[in-house]
Amino acid sequence: MKVAFFSTCLIDQFRPSAGLAAIDVLERAGCTVDFDFGQTCCSQPAFNAGHVAEAKPVCQRTVDRLYAQLANGCEAIVCPSGSCTAMLEHAAGLLGSPEAREVAEKSFEFGSFLIDRLGHPDLGARWYGRVTWHDACHGLRDLGIHAQPRILLSRVHGLTLVEATKSSQCCGFGGTFSTDLPGISLAMADEKIDELETLNIDAVASADFSCLMHLEGRLRARGSTIGVIHLAELLASRDAPR
Amino acid sequence: MTHGGTGSIHNLSATEFHNHVQDALANVELRGALARGTSTVQNRRDAAAASVPEWEDLRTRAAALKAHTLQSLAENLELFEANAIARGAVVHWANTAEEARTIITSLANDAGGGVALKSKSMTSEEIGLNEALIESGITPIETDLGEWIVQLAGEAPSHIVAPALHKSREAIHRLFEEVFDRELPEDAEGLTEFARLELRRSFATANVGISGANFLIAETGSLLILENEGNIRMTTSMPRIHIAIVGIEKIIPRVEDLDVFLRLIGRSGTGQAITVYQSLITGTKRQPEDDGPEALHIVLLDNGRSELLRNETTAQTLACIRCGACLNTCPVYRQIGGHAYGSVYPGPIGAILTPLLVGHASARELPFASTLCGACRDVCPVKIDIPQVLLHLREEIVEHAADTPTSIEKRRAFKWWAWAMTSPRRYAFVGFVARCGAHLASRFRAVQSIGPLRGWTVGRHVPPSPPKSLRRLMRERERSQ
């Protein structure tokens, strides 16, 4: 199956390893990945901040390019971010065109694509350590992503998945919220990290790098050694067997 | 802190809001009380909802009932009025908060003035009723324990269901000892017993009892009022005159419609299958009844509500049954508490209702005090899509609210952002600059307080940036293949 890979601006610029990992996993699962070098951003930062007039042209351009990839033989759009995938779905309402609706219908978050569309492929992943899963808000509540990453992680050899009671609580990033109301943003991160520190884990994992970036920033400021890791990085991992 | 200005339900400017947020975050006792209070109620609510297999079906039905009723709001209200009058009530229509205050203070004075008993009514807070009563020489006494506590403290309620949620038991103990000038037990039972005895003294002396209502029933002209303490029973049956102030959106068509709402509201608000008392009040006593008030006055309040019906997105806000579930689940509310919002209605529902009622000019900060996480939408028993309304308000405010230095700066920043994001080369350039800036910030403290980085670095580290972007790595991969 040929798929369009929507890398997202954050992963493209600040966590390319997660992007490479996701592409590697998709190829290992039998997909041909079509990478558009002209892609930029889903427009979520502006849209969520109420700057719809600024968001629209960016959103339109992104949807146009994704639609062109669909028209050119891609059967789906795969995106390593729950929130960006949710934004592509909101784009249908924002732009109101049949093309935008088709892009919305065919967009999938990376982990749920593997489970829901490719049917649980065996990826031969190996990662040794204890990890807890953070259910990023848009992925969880807009896209219903909950079981899929847990199924995928249960198949990673050597990985111990520890559940946090606050796994589905917002990390406090919220886009411009993180810098407009930093006190609250940090307090929300602290509430989650207070629990993380009781779990004896090596890392917290998620399908959303925005959350991980925010949590990592706070973890380091608190002197914690807990790492942050993207779902794709775990699934692409081929640590040497112990 | 009381809500300033009679009839204003929001009284904070942007700077004050940010200051109040800072104060709340620094208040360790408050945050402890909030964390304990909200998590206890949230857990009870979750357990109660999980125990009802048809929970989601109930929510869908409740949402549909409210939407349908709101579509013919005027007709339903007129039917209510006719039926209420037929059973001996007097119905007053108050377009504004000021009209409602005037009506109620006149009625209370006509009844002889003196003490007016009050049962908990957020609508009465909304119109600033207590201040108006005091100004006209009447003494309002709150009979709900939480409301009585905040009244003694000279504060406003901080939660729409649990007014004193922000106070720990220790704080309440200190308050009682200070106000009544004596030593009192420290345990919850002892404090409650003391409050009960104090409140009992007031019940016998009042001419007037003022309540709200949870539901108005058009079919019978009835009020339905829910409570746990029994004070509403006292307030609405012992004094000669009962005045009820109720928002027009509280109306439902038939008695049997209560079934859906009563199964949802207790569980959503406190985790109870049903509240201890439910009072269905229809008109005044008639032969051979001899208990109860001589007169029932029902004040129907608009105060900006009907304006919300114009727009499908905002109209859903009127479905709210004031259960408080959204406050209890909100991770932002849990950190700052109700007073920081500076509004009678705090939390997620307050963040949408307040700007819609008072106009976003004076409440422009509230829709942005959210990460749009959607936890509130998940627990709302009438399925209000609060994030959708928040986004609508954000767009409205960005487009129509008066400029401030911050809003001008933001608009400029997003215009630059859009310019960068509509071209892959500009995007790559801006991304490169951002990574350089972040990398410098990760190594040099001085860089951390520059412009946009300051908001981030105030409590977070900036990790070293990756040297190459994904697209650069993909180019290289392509070339090597």
Coordinates of C-alpha atoms in Angstrom, one line a residue, chain A residues 5 7-17 19-20 23-24 27 33 35-55 57-58 61-62 65 90 137-138 140-142 166 169-170 172-174 176-188 191 210 213-218 220-222, chain B residues 17-18 21-22 25 31 42 329 331-332 334-336 365 368-378 391 394-396 398-399 406-407 410-412 414-415 417-424 427-428 430-432 434-435 438 452-456 458-466 468-478 481:
Chain A
F5 CA 3.6 10.6 5.2
S7 CA 5.6 14.4 9.2
T8 CA 4.3 17.4 11.1
C9 CA 6.4 20.6 11.7
L10 CA 7.4 19.6 15.2
I11 CA 8.8 16.2 14.3
D12 CA 10.4 17.5 11.1
Q13 CA 12.3 20.2 12.9
F14 CA 12.7 18.9 16.5
R15 CA 12.4 15.1 16.5
P16 CA 13.4 13.8 13.1
S17 CA 14.4 10.5 14.7
G19 CA 9.9 10.6 11.7
L20 CA 12.5 8.3 10.4
I23 CA 8.8 5.7 8.0
D24 CA 11.0 2.7 8.8
E27 CA 8.1 0.2 5.2
V33 CA 6.0 5.8 1.8
F35 CA 7.3 11.8 1.3
D36 CA 6.3 15.3 0.2
F37 CA 9.3 17.6 0.5
G38 CA 7.0 20.6 0.2
Q39 CA 4.9 19.9 3.3
T40 CA 4.8 22.3 6.2
C41 CA 2.2 22.5 8.9
C42 CA -1.4 21.4 9.6
S43 CA -2.2 25.0 11.0
Q44 CA -3.3 23.8 14.4
P45 CA -1.2 26.4 16.4
A46 CA -3.0 29.3 14.7
F47 CA -6.4 27.6 14.6
N48 CA -6.4 26.7 18.3
A49 CA -5.3 30.2 19.2
G50 CA -8.4 31.6 17.4
H51 CA -6.3 33.0 14.5
V52 CA -8.5 31.3 11.9
A53 CA -7.8 33.9 9.2
E54 CA -4.1 33.1 9.5
A55 CA -4.7 29.4 9.8
P57 CA -4.2 29.6 3.9
V58 CA -1.8 27.3 5.7
R61 CA -2.1 24.5 1.2
T62 CA -1.5 21.4 3.3
R65 CA -0.9 18.9 -1.2
H90 CA -11.2 19.7 11.6
C137 CA -5.7 14.5 24.5
H138 CA -6.7 15.0 20.9
L140 CA -7.6 10.0 22.9
R141 CA -10.8 12.1 22.8
D142 CA -11.0 13.2 19.1
K166 CA -3.2 9.8 35.3
Q169 CA -4.9 13.6 32.1
C170 CA -3.8 16.6 30.0
G172 CA -0.6 21.0 30.1
F173 CA 1.0 21.9 26.8
G174 CA -2.1 23.2 24.9
T176 CA 0.2 28.8 23.0
F177 CA -1.3 28.0 26.4
S178 CA 2.2 26.6 27.4
T179 CA 3.7 30.1 27.1
D180 CA 0.7 32.3 27.8
L181 CA -0.2 30.6 31.1
P182 CA 3.1 28.9 31.9
G183 CA 2.3 28.7 35.6
I184 CA -0.8 26.5 35.0
S185 CA 1.0 24.6 32.2
L186 CA 3.8 23.7 34.5
A187 CA 1.5 22.8 37.4
M188 CA -0.3 20.4 35.1
E191 CA 0.9 16.7 38.6
S210 CA 4.2 18.2 21.5
M213 CA 8.6 18.0 24.4
H214 CA 6.7 19.8 27.2
L215 CA 7.1 16.9 29.6
E216 CA 10.8 16.5 28.8
G217 CA 11.4 20.2 29.3
R218 CA 9.8 20.0 32.8
R220 CA 14.9 18.0 33.0
A221 CA 14.1 21.2 34.9
R222 CA 13.2 18.9 37.9
Chain B
F17 CA -6.6 37.5 35.9
H18 CA -3.0 36.7 35.5
V21 CA -3.7 32.8 38.7
Q22 CA -0.3 33.5 40.2
L25 CA -0.8 28.7 42.1
R31 CA -4.3 23.7 45.9
Q42 CA -14.4 13.0 40.1
T329 CA -12.6 17.0 35.8
P331 CA -7.1 20.0 35.0
V332 CA -6.9 23.8 34.8
R334 CA -7.9 21.8 39.7
Q335 CA -4.8 24.0 39.7
I336 CA -6.3 27.5 40.1
E365 CA -9.2 35.9 29.0
F368 CA -8.0 31.0 26.6
A369 CA -7.6 29.5 30.1
S370 CA -7.9 26.0 28.6
T371 CA -5.7 23.5 26.8
L372 CA -8.8 22.2 24.9
C373 CA -8.2 18.8 26.3
G374 CA -11.8 17.8 26.1
A375 CA -12.2 16.1 29.5
C376 CA -15.2 18.4 30.2
R377 CA -16.9 17.3 27.0
D378 CA -16.5 13.7 28.0
L391 CA -12.7 27.8 19.8
R394 CA -11.4 32.5 20.6
E395 CA -12.0 33.3 17.0
E396 CA -14.6 35.9 17.9
V398 CA -9.3 37.5 17.9
E399 CA -11.5 39.0 15.2
T406 CA -0.6 41.5 23.5
S407 CA -3.2 40.9 20.9
K410 CA 0.1 37.9 18.7
R411 CA -1.6 38.9 15.4
R412 CA 1.8 40.0 14.0
F414 CA 0.8 34.6 13.4
K415 CA 0.9 36.7 10.3
W417 CA 3.9 32.3 10.9
A418 CA 1.4 32.1 8.1
W419 CA 4.0 33.7 5.7
A420 CA 6.6 31.1 6.7
M421 CA 4.2 28.1 6.6
T422 CA 3.0 28.8 3.1
S423 CA 6.3 28.2 1.4
P424 CA 8.6 25.2 2.0
Y427 CA 9.4 27.2 6.4
A428 CA 12.8 25.5 6.2
V430 CA 12.4 29.7 9.9
G431 CA 12.7 26.1 11.2
F432 CA 16.4 26.4 11.0
A434 CA 14.2 28.2 15.5
R435 CA 16.5 25.2 16.0
A438 CA 16.6 26.6 20.8
P452 CA 9.3 33.9 22.7
L453 CA 11.7 31.6 24.6
R454 CA 11.0 33.2 28.0
G455 CA 7.5 31.7 28.3
W456 CA 9.0 28.3 27.7
V458 CA 10.4 29.9 32.9
G459 CA 10.2 26.3 34.2
R460 CA 11.3 24.0 31.4
H461 CA 14.7 23.1 29.9
V462 CA 15.4 23.4 26.2
P463 CA 17.1 20.3 25.0
P464 CA 19.8 20.5 22.3
S465 CA 18.3 20.7 18.8
P466 CA 18.8 18.0 16.2
K468 CA 19.3 18.1 10.6
S469 CA 15.6 18.3 10.0
L470 CA 13.6 15.2 8.8
R471 CA 13.3 16.5 5.3
R472 CA 17.0 17.1 5.1
L473 CA 17.6 13.5 6.3
M474 CA 15.1 12.2 3.8
R475 CA 16.8 14.1 1.0
E476 CA 20.1 12.4 1.9
R477 CA 18.3 9.1 2.1
E478 CA 16.9 9.6 -1.3
Q481 CA 19.4 5.1 -2.8

